[in-house]
C-alpha positions as a Markdown table, in Angstrom:
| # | Residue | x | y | z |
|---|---|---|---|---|
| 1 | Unk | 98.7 | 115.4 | 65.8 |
| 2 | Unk | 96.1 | 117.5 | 67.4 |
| 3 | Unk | 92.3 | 117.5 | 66.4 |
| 4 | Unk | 89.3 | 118.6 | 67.0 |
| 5 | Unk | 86.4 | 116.3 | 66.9 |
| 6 | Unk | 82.2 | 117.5 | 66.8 |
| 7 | Unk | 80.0 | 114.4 | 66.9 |
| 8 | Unk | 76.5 | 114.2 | 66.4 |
| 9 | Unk | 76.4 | 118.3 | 67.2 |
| 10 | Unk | 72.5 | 119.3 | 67.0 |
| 11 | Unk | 71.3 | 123.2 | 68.1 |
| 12 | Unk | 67.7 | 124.0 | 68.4 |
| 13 | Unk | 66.5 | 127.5 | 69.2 |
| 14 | Unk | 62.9 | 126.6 | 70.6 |
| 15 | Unk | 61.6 | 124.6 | 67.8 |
| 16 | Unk | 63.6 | 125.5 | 65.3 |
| 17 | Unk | 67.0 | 123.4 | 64.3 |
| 18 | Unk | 69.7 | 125.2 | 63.0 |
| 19 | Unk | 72.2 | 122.3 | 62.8 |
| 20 | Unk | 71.7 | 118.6 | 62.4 |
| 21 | Unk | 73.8 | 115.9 | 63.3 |
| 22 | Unk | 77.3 | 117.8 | 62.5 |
| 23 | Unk | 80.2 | 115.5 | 62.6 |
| 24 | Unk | 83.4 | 117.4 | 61.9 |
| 25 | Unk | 87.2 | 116.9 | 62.0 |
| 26 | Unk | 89.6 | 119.6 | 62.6 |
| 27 | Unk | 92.8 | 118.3 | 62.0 |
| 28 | Unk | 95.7 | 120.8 | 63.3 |
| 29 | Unk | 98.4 | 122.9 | 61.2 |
| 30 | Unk | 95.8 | 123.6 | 58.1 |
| 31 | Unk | 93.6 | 126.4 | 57.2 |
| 32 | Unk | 90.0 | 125.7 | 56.4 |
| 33 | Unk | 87.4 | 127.8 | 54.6 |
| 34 | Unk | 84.0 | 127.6 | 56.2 |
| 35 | Unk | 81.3 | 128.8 | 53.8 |
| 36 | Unk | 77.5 | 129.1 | 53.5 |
| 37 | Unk | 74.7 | 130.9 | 53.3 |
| 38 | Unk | 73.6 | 133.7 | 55.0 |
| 39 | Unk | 71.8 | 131.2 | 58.2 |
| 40 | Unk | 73.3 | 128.2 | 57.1 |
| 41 | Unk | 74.6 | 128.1 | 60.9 |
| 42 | Unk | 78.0 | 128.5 | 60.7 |
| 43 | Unk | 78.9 | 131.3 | 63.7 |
| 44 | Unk | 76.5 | 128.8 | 65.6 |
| 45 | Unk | 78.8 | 126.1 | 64.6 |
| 46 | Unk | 81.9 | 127.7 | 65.7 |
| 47 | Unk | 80.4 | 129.4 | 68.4 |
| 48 | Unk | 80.0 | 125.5 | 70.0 |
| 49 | Unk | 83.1 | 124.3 | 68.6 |
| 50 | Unk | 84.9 | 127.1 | 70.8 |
| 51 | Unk | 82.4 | 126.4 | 73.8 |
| 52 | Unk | 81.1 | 129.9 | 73.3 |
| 53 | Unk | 77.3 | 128.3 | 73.0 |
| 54 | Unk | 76.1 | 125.1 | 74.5 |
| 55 | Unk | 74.7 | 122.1 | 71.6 |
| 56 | Unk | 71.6 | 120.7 | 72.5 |
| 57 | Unk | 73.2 | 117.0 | 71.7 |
| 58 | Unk | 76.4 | 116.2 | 70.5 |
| 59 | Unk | 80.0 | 116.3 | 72.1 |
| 60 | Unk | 82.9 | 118.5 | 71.0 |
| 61 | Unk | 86.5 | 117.2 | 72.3 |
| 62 | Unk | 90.0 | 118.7 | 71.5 |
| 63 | Unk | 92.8 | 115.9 | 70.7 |
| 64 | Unk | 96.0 | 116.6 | 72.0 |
| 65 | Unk | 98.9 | 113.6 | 70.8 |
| 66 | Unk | 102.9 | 114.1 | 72.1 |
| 67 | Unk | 105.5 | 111.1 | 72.5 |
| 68 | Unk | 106.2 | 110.8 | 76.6 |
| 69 | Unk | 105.2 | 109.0 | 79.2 |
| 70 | Unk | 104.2 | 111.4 | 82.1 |
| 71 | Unk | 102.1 | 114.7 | 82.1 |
| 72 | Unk | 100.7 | 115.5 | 78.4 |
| 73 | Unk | 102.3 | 118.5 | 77.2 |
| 74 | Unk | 100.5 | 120.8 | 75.2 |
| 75 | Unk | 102.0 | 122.7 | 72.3 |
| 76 | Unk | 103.4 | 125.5 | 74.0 |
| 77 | Unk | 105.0 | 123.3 | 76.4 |
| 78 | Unk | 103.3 | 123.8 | 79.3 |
| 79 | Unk | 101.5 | 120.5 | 81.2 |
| 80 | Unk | 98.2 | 120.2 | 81.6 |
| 81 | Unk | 96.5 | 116.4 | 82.7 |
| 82 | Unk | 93.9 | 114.0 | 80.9 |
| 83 | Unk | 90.3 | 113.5 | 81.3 |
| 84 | Unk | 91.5 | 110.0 | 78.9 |
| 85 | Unk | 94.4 | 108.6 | 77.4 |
| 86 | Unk | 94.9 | 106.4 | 75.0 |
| 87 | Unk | 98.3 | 105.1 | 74.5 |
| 88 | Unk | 99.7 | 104.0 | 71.1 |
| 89 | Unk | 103.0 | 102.1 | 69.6 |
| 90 | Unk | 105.1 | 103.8 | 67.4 |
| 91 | Unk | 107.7 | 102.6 | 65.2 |
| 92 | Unk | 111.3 | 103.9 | 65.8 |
| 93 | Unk | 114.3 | 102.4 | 63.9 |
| 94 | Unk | 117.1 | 100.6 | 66.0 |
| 95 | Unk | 120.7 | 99.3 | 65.2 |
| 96 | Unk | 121.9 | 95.6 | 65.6 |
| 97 | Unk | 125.5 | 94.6 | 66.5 |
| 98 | Unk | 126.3 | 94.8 | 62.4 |
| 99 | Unk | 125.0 | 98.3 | 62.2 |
| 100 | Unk | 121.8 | 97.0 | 60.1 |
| 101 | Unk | 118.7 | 99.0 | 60.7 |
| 102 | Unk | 116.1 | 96.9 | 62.2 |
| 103 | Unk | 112.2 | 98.4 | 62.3 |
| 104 | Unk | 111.3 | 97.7 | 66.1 |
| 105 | Unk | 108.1 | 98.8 | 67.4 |
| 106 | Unk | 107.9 | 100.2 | 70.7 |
| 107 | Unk | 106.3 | 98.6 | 73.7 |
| 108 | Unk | 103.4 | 100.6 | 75.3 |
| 109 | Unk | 103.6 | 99.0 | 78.8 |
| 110 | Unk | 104.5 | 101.5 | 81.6 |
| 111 | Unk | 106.9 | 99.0 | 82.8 |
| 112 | Unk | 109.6 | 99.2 | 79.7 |
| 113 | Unk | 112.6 | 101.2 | 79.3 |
| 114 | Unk | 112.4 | 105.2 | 79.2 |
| 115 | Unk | 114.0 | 105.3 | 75.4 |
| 116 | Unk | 111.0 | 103.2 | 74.4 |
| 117 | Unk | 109.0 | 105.7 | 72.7 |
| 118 | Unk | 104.7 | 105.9 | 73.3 |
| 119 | Unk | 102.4 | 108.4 | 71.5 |
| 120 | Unk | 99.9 | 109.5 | 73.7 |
| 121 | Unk | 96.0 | 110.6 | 72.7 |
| 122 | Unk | 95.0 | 113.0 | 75.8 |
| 123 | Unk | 90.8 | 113.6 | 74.8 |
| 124 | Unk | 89.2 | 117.3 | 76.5 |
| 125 | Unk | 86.2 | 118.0 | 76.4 |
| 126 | Unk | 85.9 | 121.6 | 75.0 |
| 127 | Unk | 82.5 | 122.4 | 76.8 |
| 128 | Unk | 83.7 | 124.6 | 80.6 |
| 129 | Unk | 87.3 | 122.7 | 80.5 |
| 130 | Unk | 90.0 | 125.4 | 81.0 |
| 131 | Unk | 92.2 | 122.6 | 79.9 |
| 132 | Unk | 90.9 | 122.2 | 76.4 |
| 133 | Unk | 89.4 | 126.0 | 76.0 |
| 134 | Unk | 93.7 | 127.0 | 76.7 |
| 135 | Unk | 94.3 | 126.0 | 72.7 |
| 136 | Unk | 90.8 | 127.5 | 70.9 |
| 137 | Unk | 90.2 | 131.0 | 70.1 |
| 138 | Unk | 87.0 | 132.2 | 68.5 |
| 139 | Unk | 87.8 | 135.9 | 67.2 |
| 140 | Unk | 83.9 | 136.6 | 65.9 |
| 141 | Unk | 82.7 | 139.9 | 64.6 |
| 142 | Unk | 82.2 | 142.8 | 66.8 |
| 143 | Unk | 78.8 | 144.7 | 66.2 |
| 144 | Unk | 78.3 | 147.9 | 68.1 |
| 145 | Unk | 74.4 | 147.8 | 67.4 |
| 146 | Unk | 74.1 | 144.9 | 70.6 |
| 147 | Unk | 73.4 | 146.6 | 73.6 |
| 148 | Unk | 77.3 | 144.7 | 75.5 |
| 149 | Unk | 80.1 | 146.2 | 77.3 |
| 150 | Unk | 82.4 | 145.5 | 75.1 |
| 151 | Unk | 81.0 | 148.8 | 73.2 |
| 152 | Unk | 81.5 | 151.2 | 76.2 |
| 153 | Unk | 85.5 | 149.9 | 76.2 |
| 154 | Unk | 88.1 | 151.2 | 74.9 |
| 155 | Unk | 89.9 | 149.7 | 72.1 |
| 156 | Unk | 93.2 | 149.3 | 74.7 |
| 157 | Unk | 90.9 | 147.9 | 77.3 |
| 158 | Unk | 89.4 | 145.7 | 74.6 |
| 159 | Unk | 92.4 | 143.6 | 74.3 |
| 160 | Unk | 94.0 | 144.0 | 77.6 |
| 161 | Unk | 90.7 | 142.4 | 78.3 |
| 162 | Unk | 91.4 | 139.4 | 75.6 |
| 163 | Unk | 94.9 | 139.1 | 76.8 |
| 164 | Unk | 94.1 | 138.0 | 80.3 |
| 165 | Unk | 91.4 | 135.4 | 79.4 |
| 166 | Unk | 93.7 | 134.0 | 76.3 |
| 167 | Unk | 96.7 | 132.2 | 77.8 |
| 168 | Unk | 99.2 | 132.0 | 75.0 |
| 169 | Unk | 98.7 | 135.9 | 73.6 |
| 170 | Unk | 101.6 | 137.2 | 72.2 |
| 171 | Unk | 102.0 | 141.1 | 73.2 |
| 172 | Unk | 104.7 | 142.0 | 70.2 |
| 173 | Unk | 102.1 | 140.4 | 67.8 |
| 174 | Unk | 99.4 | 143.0 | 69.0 |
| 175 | Unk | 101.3 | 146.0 | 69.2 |
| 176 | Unk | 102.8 | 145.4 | 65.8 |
| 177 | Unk | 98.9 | 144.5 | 64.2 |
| 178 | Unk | 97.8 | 147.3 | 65.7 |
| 179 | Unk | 100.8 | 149.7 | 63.8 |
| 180 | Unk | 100.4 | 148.3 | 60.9 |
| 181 | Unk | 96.1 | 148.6 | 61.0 |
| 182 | Unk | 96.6 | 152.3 | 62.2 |
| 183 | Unk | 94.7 | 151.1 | 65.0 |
| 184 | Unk | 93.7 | 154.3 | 67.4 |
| 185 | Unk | 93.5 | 152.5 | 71.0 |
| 186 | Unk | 92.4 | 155.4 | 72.6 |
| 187 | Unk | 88.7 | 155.3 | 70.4 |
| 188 | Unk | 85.5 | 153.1 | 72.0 |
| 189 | Unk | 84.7 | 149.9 | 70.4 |
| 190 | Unk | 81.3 | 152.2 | 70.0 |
| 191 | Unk | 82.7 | 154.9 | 67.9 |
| 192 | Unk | 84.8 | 152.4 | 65.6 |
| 193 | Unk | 84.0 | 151.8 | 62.0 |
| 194 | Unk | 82.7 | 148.7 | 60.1 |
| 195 | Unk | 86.9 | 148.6 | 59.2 |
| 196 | Unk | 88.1 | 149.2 | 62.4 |
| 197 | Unk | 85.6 | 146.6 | 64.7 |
| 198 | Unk | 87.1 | 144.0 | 61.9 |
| 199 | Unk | 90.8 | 145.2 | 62.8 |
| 200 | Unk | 89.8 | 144.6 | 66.5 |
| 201 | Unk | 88.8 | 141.1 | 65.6 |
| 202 | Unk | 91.6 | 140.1 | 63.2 |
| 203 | Unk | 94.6 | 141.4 | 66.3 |
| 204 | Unk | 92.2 | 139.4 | 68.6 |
| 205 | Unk | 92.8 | 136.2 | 66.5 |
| 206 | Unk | 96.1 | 136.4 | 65.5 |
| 207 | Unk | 97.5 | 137.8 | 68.5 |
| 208 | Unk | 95.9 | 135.3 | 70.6 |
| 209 | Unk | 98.8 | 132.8 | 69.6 |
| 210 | Unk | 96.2 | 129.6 | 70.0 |
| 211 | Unk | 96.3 | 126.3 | 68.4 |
| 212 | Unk | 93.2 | 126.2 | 66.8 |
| 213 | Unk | 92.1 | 129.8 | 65.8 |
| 214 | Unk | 88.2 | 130.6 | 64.4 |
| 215 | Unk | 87.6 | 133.7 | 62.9 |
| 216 | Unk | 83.9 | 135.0 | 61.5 |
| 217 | Unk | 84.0 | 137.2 | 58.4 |
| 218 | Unk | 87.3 | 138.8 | 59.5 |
| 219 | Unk | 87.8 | 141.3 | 56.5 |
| 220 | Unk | 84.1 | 142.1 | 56.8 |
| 221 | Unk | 84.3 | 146.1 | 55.7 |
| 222 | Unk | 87.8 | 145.9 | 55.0 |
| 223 | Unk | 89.0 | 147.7 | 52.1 |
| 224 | Unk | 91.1 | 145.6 | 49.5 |
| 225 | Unk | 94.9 | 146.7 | 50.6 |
| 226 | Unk | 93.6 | 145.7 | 54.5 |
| 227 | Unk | 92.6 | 142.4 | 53.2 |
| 228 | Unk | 95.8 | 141.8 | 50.6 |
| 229 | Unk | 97.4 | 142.5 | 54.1 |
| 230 | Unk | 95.1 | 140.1 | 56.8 |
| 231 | Unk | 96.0 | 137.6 | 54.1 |
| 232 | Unk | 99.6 | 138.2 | 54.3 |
| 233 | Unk | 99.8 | 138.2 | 57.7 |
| 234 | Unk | 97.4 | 134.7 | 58.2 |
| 235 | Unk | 99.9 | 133.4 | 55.9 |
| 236 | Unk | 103.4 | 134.4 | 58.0 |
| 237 | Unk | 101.7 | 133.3 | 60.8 |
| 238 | Unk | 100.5 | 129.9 | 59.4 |
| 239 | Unk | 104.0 | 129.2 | 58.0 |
| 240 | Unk | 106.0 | 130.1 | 61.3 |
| 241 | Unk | 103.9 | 128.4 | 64.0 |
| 242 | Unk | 101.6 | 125.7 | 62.2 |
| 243 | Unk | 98.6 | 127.1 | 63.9 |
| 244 | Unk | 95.1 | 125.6 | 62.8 |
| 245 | Unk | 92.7 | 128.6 | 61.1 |
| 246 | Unk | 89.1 | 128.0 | 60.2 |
| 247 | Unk | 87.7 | 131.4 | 58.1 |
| 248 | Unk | 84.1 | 131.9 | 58.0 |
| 249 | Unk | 83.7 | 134.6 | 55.1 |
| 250 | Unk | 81.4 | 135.5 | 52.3 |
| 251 | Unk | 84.4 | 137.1 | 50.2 |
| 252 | Unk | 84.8 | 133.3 | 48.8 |
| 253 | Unk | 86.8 | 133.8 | 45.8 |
| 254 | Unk | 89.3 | 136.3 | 47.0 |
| 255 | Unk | 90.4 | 133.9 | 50.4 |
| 256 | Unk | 90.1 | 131.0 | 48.4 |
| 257 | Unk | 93.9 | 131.4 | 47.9 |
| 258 | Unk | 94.8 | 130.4 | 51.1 |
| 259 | Unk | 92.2 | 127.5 | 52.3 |
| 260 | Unk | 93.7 | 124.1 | 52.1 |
| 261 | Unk | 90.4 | 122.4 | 52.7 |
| 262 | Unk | 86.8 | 124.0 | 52.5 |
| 263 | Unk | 83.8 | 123.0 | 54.2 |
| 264 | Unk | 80.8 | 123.6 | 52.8 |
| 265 | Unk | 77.8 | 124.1 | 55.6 |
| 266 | Unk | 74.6 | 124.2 | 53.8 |
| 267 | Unk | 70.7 | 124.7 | 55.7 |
| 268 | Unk | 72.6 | 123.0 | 59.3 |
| 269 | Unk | 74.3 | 120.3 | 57.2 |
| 270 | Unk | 77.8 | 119.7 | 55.9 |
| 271 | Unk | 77.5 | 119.1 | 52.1 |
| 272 | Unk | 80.8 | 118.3 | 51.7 |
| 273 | Unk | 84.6 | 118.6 | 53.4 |
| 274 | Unk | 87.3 | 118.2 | 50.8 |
| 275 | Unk | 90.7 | 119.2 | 50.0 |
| 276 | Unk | 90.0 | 122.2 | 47.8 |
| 277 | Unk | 92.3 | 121.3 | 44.9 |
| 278 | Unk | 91.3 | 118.1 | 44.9 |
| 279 | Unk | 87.8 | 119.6 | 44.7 |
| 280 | Unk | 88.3 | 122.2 | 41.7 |
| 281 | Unk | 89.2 | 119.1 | 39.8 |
| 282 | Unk | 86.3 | 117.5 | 39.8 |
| 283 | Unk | 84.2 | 120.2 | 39.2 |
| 284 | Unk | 83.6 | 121.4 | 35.5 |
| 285 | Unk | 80.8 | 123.8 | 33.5 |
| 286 | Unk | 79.2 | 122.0 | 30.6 |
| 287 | Unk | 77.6 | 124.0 | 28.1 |
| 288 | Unk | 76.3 | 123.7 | 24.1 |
| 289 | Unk | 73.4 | 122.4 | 23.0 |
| 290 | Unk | 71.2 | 121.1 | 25.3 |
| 291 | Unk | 70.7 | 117.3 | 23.7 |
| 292 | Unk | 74.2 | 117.4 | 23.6 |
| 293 | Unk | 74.7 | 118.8 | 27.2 |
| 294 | Unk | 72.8 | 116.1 | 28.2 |
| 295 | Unk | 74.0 | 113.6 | 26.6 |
| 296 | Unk | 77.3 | 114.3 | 27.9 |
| 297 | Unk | 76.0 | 114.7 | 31.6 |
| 298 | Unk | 74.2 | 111.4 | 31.7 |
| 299 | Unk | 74.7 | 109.9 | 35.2 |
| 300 | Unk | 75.5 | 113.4 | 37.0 |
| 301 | Unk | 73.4 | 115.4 | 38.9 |
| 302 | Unk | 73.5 | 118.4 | 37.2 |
| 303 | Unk | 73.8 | 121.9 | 39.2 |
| 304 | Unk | 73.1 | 125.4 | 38.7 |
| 305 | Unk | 71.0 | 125.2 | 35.1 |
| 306 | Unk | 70.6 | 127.4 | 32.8 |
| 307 | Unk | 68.8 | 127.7 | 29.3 |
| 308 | Unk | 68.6 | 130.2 | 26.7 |
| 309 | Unk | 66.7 | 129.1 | 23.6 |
| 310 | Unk | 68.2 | 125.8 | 22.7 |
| 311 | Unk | 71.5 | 126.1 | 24.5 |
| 312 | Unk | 72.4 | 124.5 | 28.2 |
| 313 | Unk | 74.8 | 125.2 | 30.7 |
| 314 | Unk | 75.2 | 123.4 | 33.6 |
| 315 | Unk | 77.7 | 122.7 | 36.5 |
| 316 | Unk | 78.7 | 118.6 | 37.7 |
| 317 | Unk | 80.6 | 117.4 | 40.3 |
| 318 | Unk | 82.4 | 114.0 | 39.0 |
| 319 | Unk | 83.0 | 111.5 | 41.3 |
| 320 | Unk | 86.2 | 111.4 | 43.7 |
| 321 | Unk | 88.9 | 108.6 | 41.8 |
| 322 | Unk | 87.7 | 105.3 | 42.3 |
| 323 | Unk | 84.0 | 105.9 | 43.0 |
| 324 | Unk | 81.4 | 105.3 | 40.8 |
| 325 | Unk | 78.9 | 108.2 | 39.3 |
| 326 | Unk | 75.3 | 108.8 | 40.5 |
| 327 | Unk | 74.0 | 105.9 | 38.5 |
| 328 | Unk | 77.3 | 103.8 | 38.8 |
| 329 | Unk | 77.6 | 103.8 | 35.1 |
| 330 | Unk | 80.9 | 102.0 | 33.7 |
| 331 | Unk | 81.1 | 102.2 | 30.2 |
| 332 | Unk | 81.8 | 106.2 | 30.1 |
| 333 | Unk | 83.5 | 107.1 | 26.9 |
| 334 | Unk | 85.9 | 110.1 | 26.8 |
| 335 | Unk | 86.5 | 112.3 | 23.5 |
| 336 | Unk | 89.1 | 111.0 | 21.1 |
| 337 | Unk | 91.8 | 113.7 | 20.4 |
| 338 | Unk | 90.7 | 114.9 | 17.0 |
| 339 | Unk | 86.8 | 114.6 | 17.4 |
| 340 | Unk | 85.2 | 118.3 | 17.9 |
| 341 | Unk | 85.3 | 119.9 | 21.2 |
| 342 | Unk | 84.9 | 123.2 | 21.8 |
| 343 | Unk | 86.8 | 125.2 | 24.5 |
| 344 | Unk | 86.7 | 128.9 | 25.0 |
| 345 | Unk | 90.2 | 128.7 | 26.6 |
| 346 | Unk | 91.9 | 125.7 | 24.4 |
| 347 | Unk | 94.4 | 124.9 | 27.0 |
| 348 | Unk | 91.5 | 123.6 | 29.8 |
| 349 | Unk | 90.8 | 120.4 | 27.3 |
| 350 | Unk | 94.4 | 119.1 | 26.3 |
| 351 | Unk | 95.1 | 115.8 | 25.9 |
| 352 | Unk | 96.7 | 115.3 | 28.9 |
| 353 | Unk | 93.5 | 116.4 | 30.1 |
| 354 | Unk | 91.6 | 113.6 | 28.4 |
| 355 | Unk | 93.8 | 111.1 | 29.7 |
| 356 | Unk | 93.3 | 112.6 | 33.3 |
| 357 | Unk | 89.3 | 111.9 | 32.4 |
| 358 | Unk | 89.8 | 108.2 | 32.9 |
| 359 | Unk | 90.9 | 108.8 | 36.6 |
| 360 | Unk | 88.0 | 110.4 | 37.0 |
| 361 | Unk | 89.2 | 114.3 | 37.2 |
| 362 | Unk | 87.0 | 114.9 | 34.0 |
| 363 | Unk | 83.8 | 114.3 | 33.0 |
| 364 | Unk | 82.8 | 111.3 | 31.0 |
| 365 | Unk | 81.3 | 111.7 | 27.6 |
| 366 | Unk | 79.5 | 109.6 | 25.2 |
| 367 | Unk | 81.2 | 109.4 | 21.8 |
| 368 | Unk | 79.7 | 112.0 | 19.2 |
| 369 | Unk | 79.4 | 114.7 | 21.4 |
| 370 | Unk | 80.2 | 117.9 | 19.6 |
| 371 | Unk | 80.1 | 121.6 | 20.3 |
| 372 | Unk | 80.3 | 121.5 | 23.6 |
| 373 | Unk | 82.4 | 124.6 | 25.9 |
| 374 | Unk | 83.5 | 122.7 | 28.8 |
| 375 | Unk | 84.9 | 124.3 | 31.8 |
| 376 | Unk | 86.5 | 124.2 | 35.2 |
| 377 | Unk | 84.7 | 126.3 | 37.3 |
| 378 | Unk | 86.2 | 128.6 | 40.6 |
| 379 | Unk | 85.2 | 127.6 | 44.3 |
| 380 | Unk | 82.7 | 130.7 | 44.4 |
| 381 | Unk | 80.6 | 129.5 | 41.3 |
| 382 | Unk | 80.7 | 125.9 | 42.9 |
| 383 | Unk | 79.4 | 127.1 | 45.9 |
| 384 | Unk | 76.2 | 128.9 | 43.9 |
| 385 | Unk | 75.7 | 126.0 | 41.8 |
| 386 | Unk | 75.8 | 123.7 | 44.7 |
| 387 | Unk | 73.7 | 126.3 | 47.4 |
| 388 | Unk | 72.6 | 128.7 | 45.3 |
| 389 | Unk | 69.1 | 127.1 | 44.5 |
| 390 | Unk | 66.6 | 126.6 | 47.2 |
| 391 | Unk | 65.7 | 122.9 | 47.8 |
């Protein structure tokens, strides 16, 4: 399987850092959400996981894995060498003479048979490597207020341009996006609008057929039937090739239906990187009195607060199955079915629901707890209660 891999990734402008220490894994056929802040440093980010913009330390390398023995294919087919391989067993199932399946492993010494079958790591550096730049695309917004000469072209010249410098671009995918956009080719990137430059960028990205695919607030100025139809058309193209997308965007809770994972970039750090169903699940809204709130909370950091009169509401993140809370407390009690607790939508807090608390999907609570409104809370209201404050 092919990854990409940003270790110790620092950028300083002058003085000033903008990220610190990144270590990221891209791992290939999913679809990521990138979100943060406005400056949180994540164009920066992919501009240097695409080579686009040198990091000050740090190393970005892309992982390319196939089963052979000679020239490392990439996944188009075509060969390309390796700055490093690493080669692996694999399992593979053979036969003996009674037709009994025997688990063999295969050997990984140049030497053996040709039907012995190797997995082989090939490591590229992304940073001026042709090799490793031939599988990335960074599709990032257009803005016809820098003085470039992307802005005297014409749209047709635009991505006759991006054709030529992106080796697996797929013409019937471009002429088809730019149909079904009502693209004019003939205008300047100039003279486009907010709309348009974002079309530009989404026929770029999907067009460019490439493994691993960024794009940087593609349905920025779109209306909502463009983006129901970007979002239909990442989708096709997702399921038919397998392609690896990572979406910066601010529009959080509208794309959240198609990330797999989300990371979270937060002041030039990565807060977190997490399946994103696994993540909703472990997130919940507390609210009710506030001795009882916090009764209820003990042992959780508690996010995003808010307080009118005597009441509390506040946002937790339990702990991932199998780790222990902030204060490593074990004696959490959960709410026996039958004691009172409130829900404004009675079908978030059934029983089943209780008995997923002890797995750790649910917040622990001490007994007597009453009145409280507990909540699971969406990916955008997360994302305030876990950025939203300043530090």
């Amino acid at each position: 399987m092919s990854k990409i891999v940003a270790s110790g990734i620092v950028k300083r402008y002058g003085e000033k850092e903008v990220l610190h220490g990144i270590d990221l894994e891209l791992e290939q056929g999913k679809i990521y959400g990138l979100i943060g802040r406005n400056g949180a440093g994540k164009t920066t980010l992919l501009s240097i996981l695409s080579s686009q913009n040198p990091a000050t330390e740090g190393s970005v390398v892309v992982e390319l894995s196939s089963a052979g023995a000679g020239e490392q294919e990439d996944w188009k087919g075509k060969d390309c060498s390796a700055n490093e391989r690493v080669v692996e067993g694999r399992s593979r199932t053979d036969t003996d003479e009674n037709g009994r399946e025997n688990g063999r492993t295969a050997k990984t010494d140049m030497g053996h048979a040709k039907n012995e079958l190797r997995l082989e790591t090939v490591r590229e550096s992304v940073w001026e490597n042709p090799k490793a730049l031939s599988h990335l695309c960074f599709s990032r917004e257009l803005n016809t207020m820098v003085g470039n000469s992307a802005n005297t072209m014409k749209v047709k010249e635009y991505l006759k341009i991006a054709s030529l410098f992106l080796p697996h671009w797929d013409q019937k995918m471009a002429d088809r996006l730019v149909a079904e956009f009502g693209l004019d080719t003939k205008k300047k990137i100039s003279k486009l609008s907010k709309g348009m430059l974002s079309m530009v960028t989404i026929v770029v990205a999907l067009a460019s057929g490439e493994e691993f695919t960024f794009l940087d607030e593609p349905v920025a100025g779109l209306d909502v039937v463009a983006r129901e139809k970007f979002y239909q058309l990442l989708l096709e193209e997702f399921t038919e090739t397998g392609r690896t997308f990572v979406i910066s965007t601010h529009i959080i809770e509208e794309a959240a239906d198609i990330f797999e994972e989300v990371i979270l970039l937060d002041e030039g750090n990565i807060l977190l990187k997490e399946n994103l169903e696994e993540l909703l699940e472990r997130a919940w809204c507390v609210s009710g009195r506030e001795d009882e709130v916090d009764r209820a909370t003990a042992g959780y950091t508690q996010h995003h607060v808010e307080r009118l009169g005597r009441s509390k509401s506040v946002t937790i993140l339990a702990p991932k199955p199998g780790e222990a809370p902030n204060n490593e407390r074990t004696d959490r009690l959960e709410p026996k079915p039958g004691e009172s607790v409130e829900n404004e939508r009675a079908d978030r807090l059934t029983d089943t629901d209780i008995e997923r608390g002890q797995s750790g999907r649910k917040p622990g609570f001490t007994r007597g707890s009453t009145g409280l409104t507990i909540q699971k809370v969406s990916l955008q209201k997360l994302f305030v209660a876990l950025c939203g404050e300043e530090h």
